[in-house]
Short mmCIF file of C-alpha atoms and ligand atoms in Angstrom, two decimals:
data_model
loop_
_atom_site.label_atom_id
_atom_site.label_comp_id
_atom_site.label_asym_id
_atom_site.label_seq_id
_atom_site.Cartn_x
_atom_site.Cartn_y
_atom_site.Cartn_z
CA MET A 1 -0.33 -0.14 -0.27
CA LYS A 2 1.58 3.41 -0.74
CA TYR A 3 -0.20 4.63 2.42
CA ASP A 4 1.40 3.60 5.64
CA PHE A 5 -1.16 3.61 8.27
CA ASP A 6 -0.08 0.20 10.32
CA THR A 7 2.21 2.20 12.33
CA VAL A 8 1.29 2.68 16.13
CA TYR A 9 2.27 6.11 16.88
CA ASP A 10 2.64 7.12 20.53
CA ARG A 11 0.93 10.45 20.65
CA ARG A 12 1.17 10.59 24.70
CA ASN A 13 2.54 13.94 25.67
CA THR A 14 1.11 15.64 22.09
CA ASN A 15 -1.59 17.57 24.03
CA SER A 16 -3.65 15.03 22.36
CA LEU A 17 -7.76 14.95 24.09
CA LYS A 18 -7.78 11.14 23.17
CA TRP A 19 -4.21 10.14 24.87
CA ASP A 20 -3.45 12.73 27.17
CA PHE A 21 -6.71 13.60 29.52
CA ALA A 22 -7.30 10.25 31.10
CA ALA A 23 -6.97 11.76 34.51
CA GLU A 24 -8.55 14.73 33.87
CA ARG A 25 -11.49 12.39 32.24
CA HIS A 26 -11.80 10.31 35.40
CA HIS A 27 -10.06 7.07 33.66
CA SER A 28 -6.89 5.62 34.22
CA GLU A 29 -4.01 5.97 32.22
CA ASP A 30 -3.69 2.46 31.40
CA GLU A 31 -7.25 2.51 29.18
CA LEU A 32 -6.57 1.87 25.74
CA PRO A 33 -8.22 4.98 24.07
CA LEU A 34 -10.53 4.01 21.50
CA TRP A 35 -13.43 6.72 22.31
CA VAL A 36 -13.44 10.40 20.77
CA ALA A 37 -13.26 10.46 17.35
CA ASP A 38 -10.22 11.18 16.92
CA MET A 39 -7.73 8.69 14.57
CA ASP A 40 -4.85 7.86 15.58
CA LEU A 41 -3.62 7.99 12.00
CA LYS A 42 -1.05 11.18 10.75
CA ALA A 43 -2.81 13.31 8.59
CA PRO A 44 -1.95 13.09 4.73
CA GLU A 45 1.65 14.86 4.03
CA PRO A 46 0.07 17.34 1.84
CA ILE A 47 -1.57 18.51 4.65
CA ILE A 48 1.87 17.95 7.17
CA ARG A 49 3.42 20.59 3.89
CA ALA A 50 1.50 22.99 4.23
CA MET A 51 1.65 23.21 7.69
CA ARG A 52 5.49 23.44 7.95
CA ASP A 53 5.20 25.97 5.11
CA LEU A 54 2.45 27.95 7.26
CA THR A 55 4.84 27.47 10.15
CA ASP A 56 8.03 28.52 8.96
CA THR A 57 6.78 32.14 7.43
CA GLY A 58 6.87 33.02 11.46
CA PHE A 59 3.41 35.06 10.67
CA TYR A 60 0.63 33.48 12.16
CA GLY A 61 -1.33 36.57 11.97
CA TYR A 62 -6.18 37.19 10.76
CA THR A 63 -6.88 35.30 7.97
CA LEU A 64 -10.56 35.79 6.13
CA ASP A 65 -11.96 33.42 3.46
CA LYS A 66 -12.52 34.15 0.40
CA HIS A 67 -14.45 33.29 -2.72
CA GLU A 68 -11.75 30.74 -4.04
CA ASP A 69 -11.90 29.21 -0.62
CA ARG A 70 -15.33 28.40 -0.70
CA LYS A 71 -14.99 27.16 -3.91
CA ILE A 72 -12.44 24.46 -2.62
CA VAL A 73 -15.19 23.21 -0.38
CA SER A 74 -18.05 23.17 -3.09
CA ASP A 75 -15.63 21.50 -5.70
CA TRP A 76 -14.53 18.72 -2.86
CA LEU A 77 -18.32 18.66 -1.87
CA LYS A 78 -19.05 18.16 -5.93
CA ARG A 79 -16.31 15.88 -6.95
CA ARG A 80 -17.29 13.28 -3.16
CA HIS A 81 -20.88 13.67 -3.06
CA GLY A 82 -22.27 14.76 -6.34
CA HIS A 83 -23.88 18.10 -4.87
CA PHE A 84 -22.86 21.01 -6.70
CA PHE A 85 -23.52 23.92 -3.36
CA ASP A 86 -23.01 27.07 -4.08
CA PRO A 87 -19.77 28.77 -3.17
CA ASP A 88 -21.09 31.24 -1.72
CA ASP A 89 -23.79 29.81 0.65
CA ILE A 90 -21.21 28.30 2.98
CA LEU A 91 -19.82 30.02 6.19
CA PHE A 92 -16.92 28.74 8.00
CA THR A 93 -17.30 28.04 11.74
CA PRO A 94 -14.54 26.64 14.32
CA GLY A 95 -16.48 23.74 14.74
CA VAL A 96 -19.61 21.58 13.50
CA VAL A 97 -21.13 21.97 16.99
CA TYR A 98 -20.55 25.28 17.22
CA GLY A 99 -22.27 25.83 13.58
CA LEU A 100 -25.78 23.61 14.91
CA THR A 101 -25.34 25.65 18.12
CA GLN A 102 -25.53 29.20 16.17
CA ALA A 103 -27.86 27.77 13.18
CA MET A 104 -30.24 27.04 16.10
CA LEU A 105 -30.26 30.16 18.18
CA ALA A 106 -30.54 31.95 14.61
CA LEU A 107 -33.56 30.19 13.50
CA THR A 108 -35.55 29.44 16.64
CA ASP A 109 -36.40 30.86 19.70
CA PRO A 110 -36.43 30.24 23.50
CA GLY A 111 -38.60 27.12 24.48
CA ASP A 112 -38.84 26.17 21.18
CA ALA A 113 -38.98 22.51 20.12
CA VAL A 114 -35.61 20.78 18.84
CA MET A 115 -36.22 16.98 17.75
CA ILE A 116 -33.03 14.28 17.73
CA SER A 117 -33.15 10.76 16.60
CA GLU A 118 -31.46 8.76 19.52
CA PRO A 119 -29.30 7.25 20.10
CA VAL A 120 -27.21 9.37 18.81
CA TYR A 121 -24.07 11.85 19.07
CA TYR A 122 -24.31 13.56 22.66
CA PRO A 123 -23.35 17.11 22.16
CA PHE A 124 -26.78 17.24 20.00
CA GLY A 125 -28.68 16.88 22.76
CA SER A 126 -26.69 19.43 25.43
CA LEU A 127 -26.64 22.22 22.35
CA VAL A 128 -30.41 21.99 22.54
CA ARG A 129 -31.26 22.04 26.79
CA ASP A 130 -27.73 24.48 27.04
CA ASN A 131 -29.43 27.23 24.63
CA GLY A 132 -33.24 26.99 26.14
CA ARG A 133 -34.78 24.75 23.74
CA THR A 134 -36.60 21.79 24.72
CA LEU A 135 -35.82 18.86 23.49
CA ILE A 136 -37.43 16.33 21.93
CA ARG A 137 -35.96 12.50 21.97
CA HIS A 138 -37.49 10.79 18.53
CA VAL A 139 -35.72 6.55 19.24
CA LEU A 140 -34.43 4.97 16.36
CA SER A 141 -36.09 1.46 16.11
CA HIS A 142 -33.84 -1.60 15.39
CA ASN A 143 -34.65 -5.57 14.24
CA ASP A 144 -33.03 -7.86 16.05
CA ASN A 145 -29.88 -7.59 14.08
CA GLY A 146 -28.99 -4.49 15.29
CA TYR A 147 -30.02 -2.84 11.86
CA TYR A 148 -31.58 0.81 13.07
CA TYR A 149 -34.38 2.32 11.08
CA ILE A 150 -36.88 5.70 11.44
CA ASN A 151 -40.28 4.51 12.17
CA PHE A 152 -41.97 6.88 10.31
CA GLU A 153 -45.27 7.08 12.01
CA ASP A 154 -43.57 7.90 15.31
CA PHE A 155 -41.16 10.46 13.51
CA GLU A 156 -43.96 12.31 12.26
CA THR A 157 -45.92 12.10 15.53
CA GLN A 158 -43.57 13.61 18.15
CA ILE A 159 -42.86 16.34 15.43
CA VAL A 160 -46.25 16.93 14.92
CA ARG A 161 -47.22 16.45 19.43
CA ASN A 162 -44.54 19.00 20.00
CA ASN A 163 -44.48 21.52 17.65
CA VAL A 164 -41.21 20.65 16.73
CA LYS A 165 -39.09 23.42 14.76
CA VAL A 166 -36.13 22.25 13.97
CA TYR A 167 -34.64 18.15 13.18
CA ILE A 168 -31.15 17.81 13.40
CA LEU A 169 -30.44 14.81 10.92
CA CYS A 170 -27.08 12.93 11.60
CA SER A 171 -26.15 11.69 7.86
CA PRO A 172 -24.32 9.01 8.32
CA HIS A 173 -25.32 8.73 11.48
CA ASN A 174 -22.63 8.42 14.36
CA PRO A 175 -23.12 5.93 16.47
CA VAL A 176 -25.48 3.27 14.66
CA GLY A 177 -23.97 3.86 11.59
CA ARG A 178 -26.38 3.82 8.82
CA VAL A 179 -26.00 5.67 5.80
CA TRP A 180 -29.36 6.88 4.59
CA THR A 181 -31.40 6.00 1.47
CA GLU A 182 -32.44 8.35 -0.72
CA SER A 183 -35.97 7.28 0.01
CA GLU A 184 -35.35 7.52 3.83
CA LEU A 185 -34.15 11.11 3.50
CA LYS A 186 -36.83 11.75 0.75
CA LYS A 187 -39.17 10.42 3.79
CA ALA A 188 -37.70 12.41 6.82
CA GLY A 189 -37.76 15.66 4.41
CA ASP A 190 -41.10 15.33 3.53
CA ILE A 191 -42.93 15.07 6.98
CA CYS A 192 -40.42 17.68 8.47
CA PHE A 193 -41.15 20.49 5.56
CA LYS A 194 -45.01 19.28 5.56
CA HIS A 195 -44.76 20.28 9.30
CA GLY A 196 -42.66 23.55 8.78
CA VAL A 197 -39.72 21.78 10.56
CA THR A 198 -36.10 23.25 9.12
CA VAL A 199 -33.54 20.48 8.91
CA PHE A 200 -30.37 20.64 10.02
CA SER A 201 -28.49 17.70 8.19
CA ASP A 202 -24.66 16.63 10.15
CA GLU A 203 -22.92 15.51 7.08
CA ILE A 204 -19.26 15.32 8.88
CA HIS A 205 -19.32 11.61 8.38
CA ALA A 206 -20.09 12.43 4.66
CA ASP A 207 -16.83 10.32 3.69
CA PHE A 208 -16.74 6.93 5.07
CA VAL A 209 -18.74 4.81 3.89
CA TYR A 210 -18.39 1.80 2.81
CA GLU A 211 -19.66 -0.60 -0.04
CA ASP A 212 -22.66 0.04 -1.84
CA ASN A 213 -23.76 2.91 0.33
CA LYS A 214 -23.23 6.39 -0.59
CA HIS A 215 -23.88 8.96 0.98
CA ILE A 216 -26.82 11.39 -0.52
CA PRO A 217 -26.63 15.44 0.64
CA PHE A 218 -29.65 15.80 1.65
CA ALA A 219 -29.54 19.48 0.20
CA SER A 220 -28.92 17.27 -3.23
CA ILE A 221 -32.51 15.71 -3.30
CA SER A 222 -34.65 18.53 -4.13
CA PRO A 223 -34.43 22.47 -4.89
CA GLU A 224 -36.86 22.55 -1.99
CA PHE A 225 -34.59 19.97 0.38
CA GLU A 226 -31.67 22.68 -0.40
CA GLU A 227 -34.01 25.44 0.31
CA ARG A 228 -35.31 24.29 3.65
CA SER A 229 -31.91 23.02 5.60
CA VAL A 230 -29.33 23.62 6.37
CA THR A 231 -25.51 21.21 5.71
CA PHE A 232 -23.00 20.66 8.29
CA THR A 233 -19.29 19.90 7.82
CA SER A 234 -15.98 19.62 8.02
CA PRO A 235 -12.80 17.82 7.27
CA SER A 236 -11.88 17.36 10.50
CA LYS A 237 -12.85 13.61 10.79
CA THR A 238 -11.57 12.89 7.15
CA PHE A 239 -8.17 13.98 7.52
CA ASN A 240 -7.60 14.05 11.63
CA ILE A 241 -7.51 18.06 11.50
CA ALA A 242 -10.03 18.50 14.59
CA GLY A 243 -7.50 20.84 15.83
CA LEU A 244 -7.57 23.26 13.64
CA GLN A 245 -11.14 24.06 14.32
CA VAL A 246 -12.83 24.37 10.91
CA ALA A 247 -16.12 23.17 9.72
CA GLU A 248 -18.86 24.57 7.12
CA VAL A 249 -22.56 25.97 7.56
CA ILE A 250 -24.14 26.08 4.26
CA ALA A 251 -27.52 27.62 4.06
CA HIS A 252 -28.75 28.20 0.25
CA ASP A 253 -31.94 30.30 1.60
CA ALA A 254 -30.25 33.71 2.31
CA LYS A 255 -32.92 34.86 5.15
CA LYS A 256 -31.54 31.46 6.61
CA ARG A 257 -28.02 32.18 5.87
CA ASN A 258 -27.79 36.12 6.95
CA ALA A 259 -29.45 34.93 10.48
CA ILE A 260 -26.99 32.33 10.90
CA ARG A 261 -24.01 34.90 9.71
CA GLN A 262 -25.10 37.31 12.28
CA ALA A 263 -25.80 34.65 14.99
CA ILE A 264 -22.26 33.51 14.60
CA SER A 265 -20.94 37.29 14.30
CA ALA A 266 -22.79 37.88 17.43
CA THR A 267 -20.64 35.15 19.20
CA GLY A 268 -17.59 37.55 18.50
CA TYR A 269 -16.27 35.17 16.14
CA ALA A 270 -15.02 37.15 12.94
CA GLU A 271 -12.35 35.48 11.43
CA VAL A 272 -11.02 31.55 10.62
CA SER A 273 -8.20 30.02 12.03
CA ALA A 274 -4.85 30.88 9.70
CA ALA A 275 -3.74 27.35 10.12
CA GLY A 276 -7.29 25.56 9.97
CA PHE A 277 -7.51 27.11 6.77
CA VAL A 278 -4.41 26.06 5.67
CA ALA A 279 -4.71 22.23 6.18
CA MET A 280 -8.50 22.87 5.05
CA LYS A 281 -7.01 23.94 1.43
CA ALA A 282 -4.98 20.89 1.19
CA ALA A 283 -7.42 18.76 2.11
CA TYR A 284 -9.84 19.04 0.08
CA THR A 285 -7.57 19.82 -3.36
CA GLU A 286 -4.73 17.13 -2.80
CA CYS A 287 -5.97 14.21 -0.70
CA ASP A 288 -8.79 12.37 -2.68
CA GLU A 289 -6.44 9.12 -3.09
CA TRP A 290 -5.03 9.51 0.75
CA VAL A 291 -8.88 9.59 1.65
CA ASP A 292 -9.62 6.25 -0.61
CA SER A 293 -7.32 4.21 1.15
CA MET A 294 -7.91 5.01 4.37
CA VAL A 295 -10.99 4.88 4.17
CA SER A 296 -11.05 0.94 2.68
CA TYR A 297 -7.64 0.55 5.47
CA ILE A 298 -10.60 1.48 7.87
CA TYR A 299 -12.91 -0.60 6.78
CA ASP A 300 -10.83 -3.57 6.32
CA ASN A 301 -10.74 -2.86 10.19
CA ILE A 302 -14.23 -2.92 10.47
CA ARG A 303 -14.44 -6.24 8.90
CA TYR A 304 -11.85 -7.68 11.34
CA MET A 305 -13.81 -6.45 14.22
CA GLU A 306 -16.59 -7.72 13.08
CA GLY A 307 -15.54 -11.12 12.26
CA PHE A 308 -12.97 -11.26 16.03
CA ILE A 309 -16.54 -10.58 17.38
CA SER A 310 -18.76 -13.21 15.86
CA SER A 311 -16.10 -15.65 16.00
CA ASN A 312 -14.50 -14.66 19.59
CA LEU A 313 -17.31 -13.21 21.51
CA PRO A 314 -20.82 -14.37 20.21
CA THR A 315 -22.83 -12.71 23.59
CA LEU A 316 -21.76 -9.66 22.04
CA HIS A 317 -23.71 -8.40 18.57
CA MET A 318 -21.87 -5.62 16.50
CA THR A 319 -24.08 -3.40 14.30
CA HIS A 320 -23.04 -3.42 10.84
CA PRO A 321 -21.42 -0.27 10.21
CA GLU A 322 -22.51 1.06 6.60
CA GLY A 323 -20.20 4.14 7.00
CA THR A 324 -18.74 6.24 10.06
CA TYR A 325 -15.19 4.82 12.22
CA LEU A 326 -17.25 4.12 15.32
CA PRO A 327 -18.71 0.47 15.49
CA TRP A 328 -21.66 0.27 17.87
CA VAL A 329 -21.52 -3.09 19.56
CA ASP A 330 -25.11 -4.50 21.80
CA CYS A 331 -23.08 -6.10 25.34
CA SER A 332 -26.65 -7.04 26.44
CA GLY A 333 -25.82 -10.60 25.55
CA LEU A 334 -23.33 -10.70 28.53
CA GLY A 335 -26.06 -10.23 31.24
CA LEU A 336 -24.68 -7.49 32.94
CA ASP A 337 -26.08 -4.18 34.48
CA LYS A 338 -24.36 -1.11 33.15
CA SER A 339 -22.23 -0.16 36.15
CA GLY A 340 -21.01 -4.14 35.69
CA LEU A 341 -20.22 -3.40 32.37
CA GLU A 342 -18.20 -0.28 32.77
CA ASP A 343 -16.60 -2.24 35.17
CA LEU A 344 -15.93 -4.42 32.36
CA ILE A 345 -14.17 -2.63 30.21
CA ARG A 346 -12.58 0.42 32.41
CA ASN A 347 -11.45 -1.94 35.12
CA LYS A 348 -11.01 -5.79 33.17
CA ALA A 349 -10.70 -5.02 29.23
CA LYS A 350 -8.67 -1.91 29.98
CA LEU A 351 -11.00 0.22 27.69
CA TRP A 352 -11.68 3.75 27.09
CA LEU A 353 -15.20 3.57 25.33
CA ASP A 354 -17.62 6.41 24.43
CA ALA A 355 -20.64 4.02 26.69
CA GLY A 356 -23.80 3.70 24.91
CA HIS A 357 -25.79 5.79 27.78
CA ILE A 358 -24.88 8.62 26.37
CA PHE A 359 -26.07 8.35 22.92
CA GLY A 360 -29.84 7.98 24.55
CA THR A 361 -31.22 5.70 27.00
CA SER A 362 -31.80 3.17 24.12
CA GLY A 363 -28.12 3.15 23.89
CA THR A 364 -27.80 1.51 27.70
CA LEU A 365 -25.50 -1.65 27.62
CA PHE A 366 -23.95 -1.06 24.13
CA GLN A 367 -20.38 -0.04 24.13
CA ARG A 368 -18.85 2.75 20.80
CA PHE A 369 -15.40 1.36 19.72
CA ASN A 370 -13.49 4.07 17.29
CA VAL A 371 -11.42 1.98 14.98
CA ALA A 372 -9.92 4.98 12.60
CA CYS A 373 -6.77 3.61 14.07
CA PRO A 374 -3.55 1.64 13.18
CA ARG A 375 -4.63 -2.52 12.84
CA LYS A 376 -2.71 -3.94 15.59
CA THR A 377 -4.07 -1.24 17.96
CA VAL A 378 -7.93 -3.30 17.00
CA GLU A 379 -6.00 -6.08 17.46
CA GLU A 380 -5.15 -5.05 21.35
CA ALA A 381 -8.53 -3.62 21.93
CA MET A 382 -10.36 -7.24 20.68
CA ASP A 383 -7.59 -9.25 22.72
CA ARG A 384 -8.09 -6.95 25.64
CA LEU A 385 -12.09 -7.75 25.20
CA LEU A 386 -12.05 -11.09 25.24
CA LYS A 387 -9.68 -12.01 27.70
CA ALA A 388 -11.86 -9.48 30.33
CA VAL A 389 -15.35 -11.72 28.92
CA ASN A 390 -13.73 -14.89 29.40
CA GLU A 391 -12.37 -13.85 32.78
CA VAL A 392 -16.24 -12.87 33.81
CA ASN A 393 -17.79 -15.85 32.38
CA ILE A 394 -15.28 -18.45 34.60
CA GLN A 395 -16.23 -16.48 37.63
C1 PLP B 1 -21.81 13.59 13.78
C2 PLP B 1 -21.20 14.48 14.81
N1 PLP B 1 -20.78 15.87 15.07
C3 PLP B 1 -20.09 16.63 15.08
C4 PLP B 1 -18.64 16.27 15.90
C5 PLP B 1 -17.76 17.45 16.34
O1 PLP B 1 -17.75 18.19 15.23
P1 PLP B 1 -16.78 19.29 15.40
O2 PLP B 1 -15.78 19.01 16.35
O3 PLP B 1 -16.57 20.27 14.90
O4 PLP B 1 -17.93 20.06 16.28
C6 PLP B 1 -18.43 14.48 15.40
C7 PLP B 1 -17.47 14.83 15.98
O5 PLP B 1 -17.25 13.08 16.35
C8 PLP B 1 -19.83 14.20 15.46
O6 PLP B 1 -19.43 13.03 15.19
#
């Protein structure tokens, strides 16, 4: 393989949230961290080079985005996901969560209902609650095989009953790994628009899609979908540059876009991160081949983990991820309660994962893994898990 994804780097003492904050997060140093969505794979060489060039100038002053920068984002999205987003519909923010928050503040009033589909990336819930909006939890359904889907009848009932104003869609969905089909997105959108709901589509995981699945940008479905939604994305997951703080909010409707721009400006945020911008430009223009190889490497990690679990840990069930690098594992078959499971994962297996309950109560007794790392790390995690489960079974 042209790129090296196998090398295990020691990331300790690099100010890494994933590796250097165990004590602050009440974990022990010997837990192998597979929690936060941050890869243990180095960013691609063109980004490293661009960052080095910036560093060498000795000037790290303010910058601003130009049309040609927004066009770089638009070209990437067109090339990779087949939809043309007008460059001038794009606003930059330091993060997707920040962008979601400002868009919600701009487009809703205090107390308004905002709906999410649990289990889901947990900051969605906090950003709604912490900003004086009413959180409505729609719960995803799943079959015996752990395949998640939207029960549209319940989805619509919740919207109508609670007078929902905004629905935050996670597409692809973290943590259940669904890559929503065009027909699912269309149904969800049609229901939302019928009841005057604006859709916020968080597409940060769009580049991590496997097999025959295809990421469909929500806005690509029709001009109405583009007009009545806001898209959120970022190079942060794909290129492992989350610390550089650059993300995009895309709103085609000028009224929405201007309101969001004003909300962002009201927080005092005026200029994008110069370092983030340098990385973003290199990412979206020089790294397509690296992304293809990296995604295929991660998919092999997923297949390895899935194979390991089905052969060695039949009491666990891993939902087959159609997308994202965050396998979702049902541990209810172990017969442990929430604290017993936590003890097994943290104290016996010595793993630092994201416990399922933080994604919503329907996730209790699940664990979310992060396999965006060298294969050896996944192997190590599986070995630790198997040993711990065997220990518990013997007792
Ligand atoms: C669905 C989703 N949205 C947003 C984020 C974080 O984005 P940011 O760091 O740009 O706020 C993550 C990170 O894991 C995520 O999974």
